[in-house]
Each structure stands twice: as structure tokens, then as C-alpha cells.
Short mmCIF file of C-alpha atoms in Angstrom, two decimals:
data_model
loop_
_atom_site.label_atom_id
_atom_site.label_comp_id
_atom_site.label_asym_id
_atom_site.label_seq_id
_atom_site.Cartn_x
_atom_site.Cartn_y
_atom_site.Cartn_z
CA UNK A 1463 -29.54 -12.56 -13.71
CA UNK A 1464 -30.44 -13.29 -17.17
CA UNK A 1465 -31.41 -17.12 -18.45
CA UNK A 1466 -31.89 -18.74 -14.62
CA UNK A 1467 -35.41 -19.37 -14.68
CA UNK A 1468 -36.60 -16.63 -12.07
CA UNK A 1469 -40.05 -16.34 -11.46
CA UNK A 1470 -40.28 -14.14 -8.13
CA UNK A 1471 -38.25 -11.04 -7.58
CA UNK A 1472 -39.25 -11.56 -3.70
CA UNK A 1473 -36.10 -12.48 -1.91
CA UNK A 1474 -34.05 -9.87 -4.39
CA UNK A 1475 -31.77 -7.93 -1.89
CA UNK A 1476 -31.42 -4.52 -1.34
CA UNK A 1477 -29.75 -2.43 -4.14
CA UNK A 1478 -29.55 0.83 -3.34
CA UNK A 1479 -27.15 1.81 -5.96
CA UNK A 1480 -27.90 -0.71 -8.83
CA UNK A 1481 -28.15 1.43 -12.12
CA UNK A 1482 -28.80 -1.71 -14.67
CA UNK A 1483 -30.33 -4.69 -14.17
CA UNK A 1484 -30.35 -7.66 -16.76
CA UNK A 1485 -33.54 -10.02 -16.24
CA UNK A 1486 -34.10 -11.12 -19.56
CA UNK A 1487 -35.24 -14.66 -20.56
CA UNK A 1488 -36.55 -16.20 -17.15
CA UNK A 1489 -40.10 -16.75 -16.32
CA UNK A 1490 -41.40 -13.50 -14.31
CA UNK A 1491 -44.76 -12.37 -14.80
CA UNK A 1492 -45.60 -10.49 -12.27
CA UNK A 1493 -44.24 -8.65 -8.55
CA UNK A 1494 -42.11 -6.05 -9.94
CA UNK A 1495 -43.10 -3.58 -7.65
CA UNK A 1496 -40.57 -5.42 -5.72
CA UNK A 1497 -38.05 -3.51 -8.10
CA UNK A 1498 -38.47 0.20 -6.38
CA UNK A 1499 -38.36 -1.00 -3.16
CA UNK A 1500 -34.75 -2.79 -3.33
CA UNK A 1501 -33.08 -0.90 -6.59
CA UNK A 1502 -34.74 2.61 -6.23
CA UNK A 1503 -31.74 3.88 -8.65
CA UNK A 1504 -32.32 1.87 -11.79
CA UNK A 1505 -32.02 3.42 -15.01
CA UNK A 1506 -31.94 0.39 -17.39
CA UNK A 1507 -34.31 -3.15 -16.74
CA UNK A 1508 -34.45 -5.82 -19.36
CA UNK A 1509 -37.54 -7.97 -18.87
CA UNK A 1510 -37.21 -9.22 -22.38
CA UNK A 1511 -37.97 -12.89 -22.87
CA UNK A 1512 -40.48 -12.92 -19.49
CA UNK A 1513 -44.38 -13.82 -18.84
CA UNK A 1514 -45.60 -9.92 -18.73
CA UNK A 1515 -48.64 -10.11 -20.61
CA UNK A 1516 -50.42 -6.72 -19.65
CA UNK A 1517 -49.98 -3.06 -18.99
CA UNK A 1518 -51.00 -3.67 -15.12
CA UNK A 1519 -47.99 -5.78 -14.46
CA UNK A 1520 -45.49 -3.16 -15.57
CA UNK A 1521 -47.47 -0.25 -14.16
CA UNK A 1522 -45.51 -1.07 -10.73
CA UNK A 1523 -42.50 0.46 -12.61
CA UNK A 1524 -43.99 3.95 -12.47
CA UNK A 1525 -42.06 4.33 -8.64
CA UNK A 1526 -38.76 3.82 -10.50
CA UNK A 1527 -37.91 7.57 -10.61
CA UNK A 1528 -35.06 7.43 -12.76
CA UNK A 1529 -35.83 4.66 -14.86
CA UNK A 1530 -34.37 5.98 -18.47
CA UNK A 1531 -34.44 2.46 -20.50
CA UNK A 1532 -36.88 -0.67 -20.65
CA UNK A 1533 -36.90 -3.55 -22.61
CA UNK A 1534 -39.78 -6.04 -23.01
CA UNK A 1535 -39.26 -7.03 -26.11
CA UNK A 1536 -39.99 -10.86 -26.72
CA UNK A 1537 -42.52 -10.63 -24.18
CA UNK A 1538 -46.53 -11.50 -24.38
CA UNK A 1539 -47.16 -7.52 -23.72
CA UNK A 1540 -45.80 -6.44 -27.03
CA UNK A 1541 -48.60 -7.88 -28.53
CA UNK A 1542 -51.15 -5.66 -27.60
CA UNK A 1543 -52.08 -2.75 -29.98
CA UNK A 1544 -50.49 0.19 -29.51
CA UNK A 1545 -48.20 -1.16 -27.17
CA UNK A 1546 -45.48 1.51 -27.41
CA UNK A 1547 -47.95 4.83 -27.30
CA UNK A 1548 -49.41 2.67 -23.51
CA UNK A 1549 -46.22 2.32 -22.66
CA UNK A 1550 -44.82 5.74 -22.75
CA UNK A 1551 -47.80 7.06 -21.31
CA UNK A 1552 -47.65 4.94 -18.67
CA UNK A 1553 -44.11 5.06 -17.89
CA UNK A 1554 -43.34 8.74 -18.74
CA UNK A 1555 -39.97 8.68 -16.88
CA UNK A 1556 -38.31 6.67 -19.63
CA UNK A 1557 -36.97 7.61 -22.49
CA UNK A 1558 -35.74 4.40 -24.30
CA UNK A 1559 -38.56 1.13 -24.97
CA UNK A 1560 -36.87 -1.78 -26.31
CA UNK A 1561 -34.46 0.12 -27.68
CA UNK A 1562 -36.00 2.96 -29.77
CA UNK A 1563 -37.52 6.19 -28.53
CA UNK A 1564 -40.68 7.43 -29.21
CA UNK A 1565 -39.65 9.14 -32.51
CA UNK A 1566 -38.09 5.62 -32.91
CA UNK A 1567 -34.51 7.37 -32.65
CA UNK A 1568 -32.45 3.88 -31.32
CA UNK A 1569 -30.76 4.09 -27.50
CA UNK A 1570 -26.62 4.64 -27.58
CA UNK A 1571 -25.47 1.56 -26.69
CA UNK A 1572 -24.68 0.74 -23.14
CA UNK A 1573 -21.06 -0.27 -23.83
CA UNK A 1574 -20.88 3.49 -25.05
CA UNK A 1575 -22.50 4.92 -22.21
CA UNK A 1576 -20.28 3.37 -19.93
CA UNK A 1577 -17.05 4.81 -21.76
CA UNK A 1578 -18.74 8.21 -21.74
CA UNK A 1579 -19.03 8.02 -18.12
CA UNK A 1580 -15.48 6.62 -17.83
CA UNK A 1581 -14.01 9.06 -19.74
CA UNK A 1582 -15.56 11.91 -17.50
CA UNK A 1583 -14.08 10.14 -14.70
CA UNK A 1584 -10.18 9.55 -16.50
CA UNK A 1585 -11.06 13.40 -16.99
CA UNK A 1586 -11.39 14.29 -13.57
CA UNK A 1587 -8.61 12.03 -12.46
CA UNK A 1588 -6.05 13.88 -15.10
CA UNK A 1589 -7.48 17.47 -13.68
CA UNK A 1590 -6.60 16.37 -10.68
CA UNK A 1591 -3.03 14.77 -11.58
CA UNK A 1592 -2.78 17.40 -14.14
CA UNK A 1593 -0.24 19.61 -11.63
CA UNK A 1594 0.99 19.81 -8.33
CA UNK A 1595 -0.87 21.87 -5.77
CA UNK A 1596 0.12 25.50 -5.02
CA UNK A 1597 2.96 26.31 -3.01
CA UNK A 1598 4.03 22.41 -3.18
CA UNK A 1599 6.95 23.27 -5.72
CA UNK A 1600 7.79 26.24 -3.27
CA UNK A 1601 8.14 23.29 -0.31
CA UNK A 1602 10.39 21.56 -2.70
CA UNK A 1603 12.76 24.02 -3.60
CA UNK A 1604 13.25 24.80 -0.11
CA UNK A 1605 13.38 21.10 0.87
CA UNK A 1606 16.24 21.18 -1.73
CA UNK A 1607 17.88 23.89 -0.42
CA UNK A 1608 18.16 22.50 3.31
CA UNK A 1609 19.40 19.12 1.75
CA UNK A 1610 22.26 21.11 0.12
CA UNK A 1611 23.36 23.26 3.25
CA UNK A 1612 23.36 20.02 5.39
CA UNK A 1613 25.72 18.60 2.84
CA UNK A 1614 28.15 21.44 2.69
CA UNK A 1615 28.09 21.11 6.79
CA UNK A 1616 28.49 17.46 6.19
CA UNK A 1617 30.89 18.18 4.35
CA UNK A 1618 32.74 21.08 6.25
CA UNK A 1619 33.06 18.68 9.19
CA UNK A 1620 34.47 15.62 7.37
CA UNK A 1621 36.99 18.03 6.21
CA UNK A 1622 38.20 19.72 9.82
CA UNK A 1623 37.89 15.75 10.52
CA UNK A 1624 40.05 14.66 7.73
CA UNK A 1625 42.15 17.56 8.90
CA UNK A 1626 42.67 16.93 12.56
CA UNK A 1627 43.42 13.11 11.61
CA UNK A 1628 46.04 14.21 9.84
CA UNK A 1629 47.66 16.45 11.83
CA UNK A 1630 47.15 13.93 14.88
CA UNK A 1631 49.08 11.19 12.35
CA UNK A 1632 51.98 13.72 11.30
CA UNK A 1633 52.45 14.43 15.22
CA UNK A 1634 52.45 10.88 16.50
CA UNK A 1635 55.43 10.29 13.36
CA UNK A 1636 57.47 12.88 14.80
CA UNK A 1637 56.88 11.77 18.03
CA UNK A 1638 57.63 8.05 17.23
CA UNK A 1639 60.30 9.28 15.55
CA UNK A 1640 61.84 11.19 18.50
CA UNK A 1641 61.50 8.21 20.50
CA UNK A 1642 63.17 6.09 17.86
CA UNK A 1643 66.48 8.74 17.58
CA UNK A 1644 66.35 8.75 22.02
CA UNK A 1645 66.63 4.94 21.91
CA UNK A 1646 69.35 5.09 19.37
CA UNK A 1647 71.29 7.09 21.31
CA UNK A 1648 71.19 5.10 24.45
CA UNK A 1649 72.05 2.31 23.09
CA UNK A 1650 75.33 4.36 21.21
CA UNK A 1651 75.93 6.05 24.69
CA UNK A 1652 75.71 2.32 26.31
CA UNK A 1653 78.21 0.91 23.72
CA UNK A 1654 80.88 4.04 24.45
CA UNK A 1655 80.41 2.87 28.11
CA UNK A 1656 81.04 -0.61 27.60
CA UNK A 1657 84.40 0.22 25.69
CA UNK A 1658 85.44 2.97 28.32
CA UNK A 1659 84.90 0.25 30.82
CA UNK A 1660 86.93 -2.05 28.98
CA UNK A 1661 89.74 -0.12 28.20
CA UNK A 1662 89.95 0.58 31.92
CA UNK A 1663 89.84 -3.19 32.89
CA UNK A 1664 92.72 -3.52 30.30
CA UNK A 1665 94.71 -0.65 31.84
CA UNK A 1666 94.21 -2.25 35.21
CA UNK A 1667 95.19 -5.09 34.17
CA UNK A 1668 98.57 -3.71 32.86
CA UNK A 1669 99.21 -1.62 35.89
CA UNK A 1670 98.79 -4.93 37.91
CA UNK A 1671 100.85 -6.80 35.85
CA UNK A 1672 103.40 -3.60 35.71
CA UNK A 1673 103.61 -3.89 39.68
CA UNK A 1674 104.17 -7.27 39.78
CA UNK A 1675 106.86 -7.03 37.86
CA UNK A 1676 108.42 -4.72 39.93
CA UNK A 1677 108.17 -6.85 42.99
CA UNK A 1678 110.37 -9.75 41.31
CA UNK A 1679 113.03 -7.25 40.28
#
């Protein structure tokens, strides 16, 4: 909330779990004790650029437990004389004051801290991918080995399948074929008939003829 001309930290809601807050360059002077009551977890607050003009305003930040990191710089308070050496004896949970420690060693920057604590996390994340758990490659194996034997019955079956299809084809051939040689024959058996029958008629006919010639004579 930096640069939006904020003078009361009043109606700021409830935080719990804020680590850094940016504040810098509005017009607060006073009501931080505001700040441990609705971000009890801050580590880092930049009041720089504010209306805090005495050690009383920013002694409400003592109840910030695990406050590591202030900034006030650009702000009336640094004016006073020995600013710093107040500061850190009023605030003796941080470590960091505008940037610098007390042996004027300057604070990691935050960009930095915040790939430190990423890469702690990636490294917990690749522990955790790093393998599978125990007994899980066991599972597979076995998994594996049930997927082949249902194959080879799968494939067993499609066989005996295959198999009785074909013997149930080769049967129906012969059996069609049977049929085919029976209906040849009746029809060859019919044709003998017919001729048999027609040679009679023939003789008959001669006979009849043969007798009638008889009767004239």
C-alpha cells in the first residue's frame, strides 16, 4: 500500500499471516499499534516516507514479535540524535533499520530472501518427487505381470476361437458339398427315368402299331 495517501491504519483487516508489508510514502503518523493486532506475523514494515516524528510513535511496534526489518528512512524520526542506538534499544526484536544492522552490515535483499525460501521449497518438492515410494515398483511389476497372463488367456481363447470357427467352416463345406453331389444325383437319376419312360412309350407305341397291323392282314 505504498504512495496512496494513508493516514490511519484503523480499518486495516486482519492479517494473520502477512510477513511484509510496504507502507512507504503516505501520510501516517501515528496508530501503529494497530499493526500487532491485525498482522501479528510481520517480519519486514516500510514506513519510509511517513509523518513519524518520535520514538513514542514507533514504540507500539515492540508487540510485533517477529519483526526482523524496519525502515523509516525519509521520515521526521531520523532526525533525532542517535536515532539508530534508540531504535535498536527500543525495538530489540529487529535486526535490520533502514537497511543496515547495527554494525552497519546492509540487509540481503528481499528479492534474495524470497529465492532462498523458494529454493528450500523446490528442495522439498524434488525430495519428495525424487523416487517412488517403497514397495510401489513391487505393485508395478506385479501389475505387469497380471496384464501379461490376461493376455496370453486372451490370447489362448481367441485361438480355440479361431480354431472352432474353422473347423465349424471346413464342416459346413463338406456338408454343403454333400448336399450339392445328393442333388446332382437326383437330378441324373430323374433324367435316366425320363428316358426309361420314354423308351417305353416308344416301344408301346410300336407294339400298338405292330398289332394293328396284324388286324388288317
Amino acid at each position: 500500500m505504498a504512495n496512496v495517501e494513508l493516514s490511519s491504519l484503523a480499518r486495516l483487516p486482519s492479517l494473520n499471516k502477512l510477513r511484509k508489508l510496504e507502507l512507504s510514502d503516505n501520510i501516517i503518523s501515528g496508530g501503529l499499534e494497530v499493526l500487532a493486532e491485525k498482522c501479528p506475523n510481520l517480519t519486514y514494515l516500510n514506513l519510509s516516507g511517513n509523518k513519524i516524528k518520535d520514538l513514542s510513535t514507533v514504540e507500539a511496534l515492540q508487540n510485533l514479535k517477529n519483526l526482523k526489518s524496519l525502515d523509516l528512512f525519509n521520515c521526521e524520526i531520523t532526525n533525532l540524535e542517535d536515532y539508530r542506538e534508540s531504535i535498536f534499544e527500543l525495538l530489540q526484536q529487529i535486526t535490520y533499520l533502514d537497511g543496515f544492522d547495527q554494525e552497519d552490515n546492509e540487509a540481503p535483499d528481499s528479492e534474495e530472501e524470497d529465492d532462498e525460501d523458494g529454493d528450500e521449497d523446490d528442495e522439498d518438492e524434488e525430495e519428495d518427487e525424487a523416487g517412488p515410494p517403497e514397495g510401489y515398483e513391487e505393485e508395478e511389476e506385479e501389475e505387469e505381470e497380471d496384464e501379461d497372463e490376461d493376455e496370453d488367456e486372451a490370447g489362448s481363447e481367441l485361438g480355440e476361437g479361431e480354431e472352432e470357427v474353422g473347423l465349424s467352416y471346413l464342416m459346413k463345406e463338406e456338408i454343403q458339398d454333400e448336399e450339392d453331389d445328393d442333388d446332382y444325383v437326383e437330378e441324373g437319376e430323374e433324367e435316366e427315368e425320363e428316358e426309361e419312360e420314354g423308351l417305353r412309350g416308344e416301344k408301346r407305341k410300336r407294339d400298338a402299331e405292330d398289332d394293328g397291323e396284324e388286324e388288317d392282314d
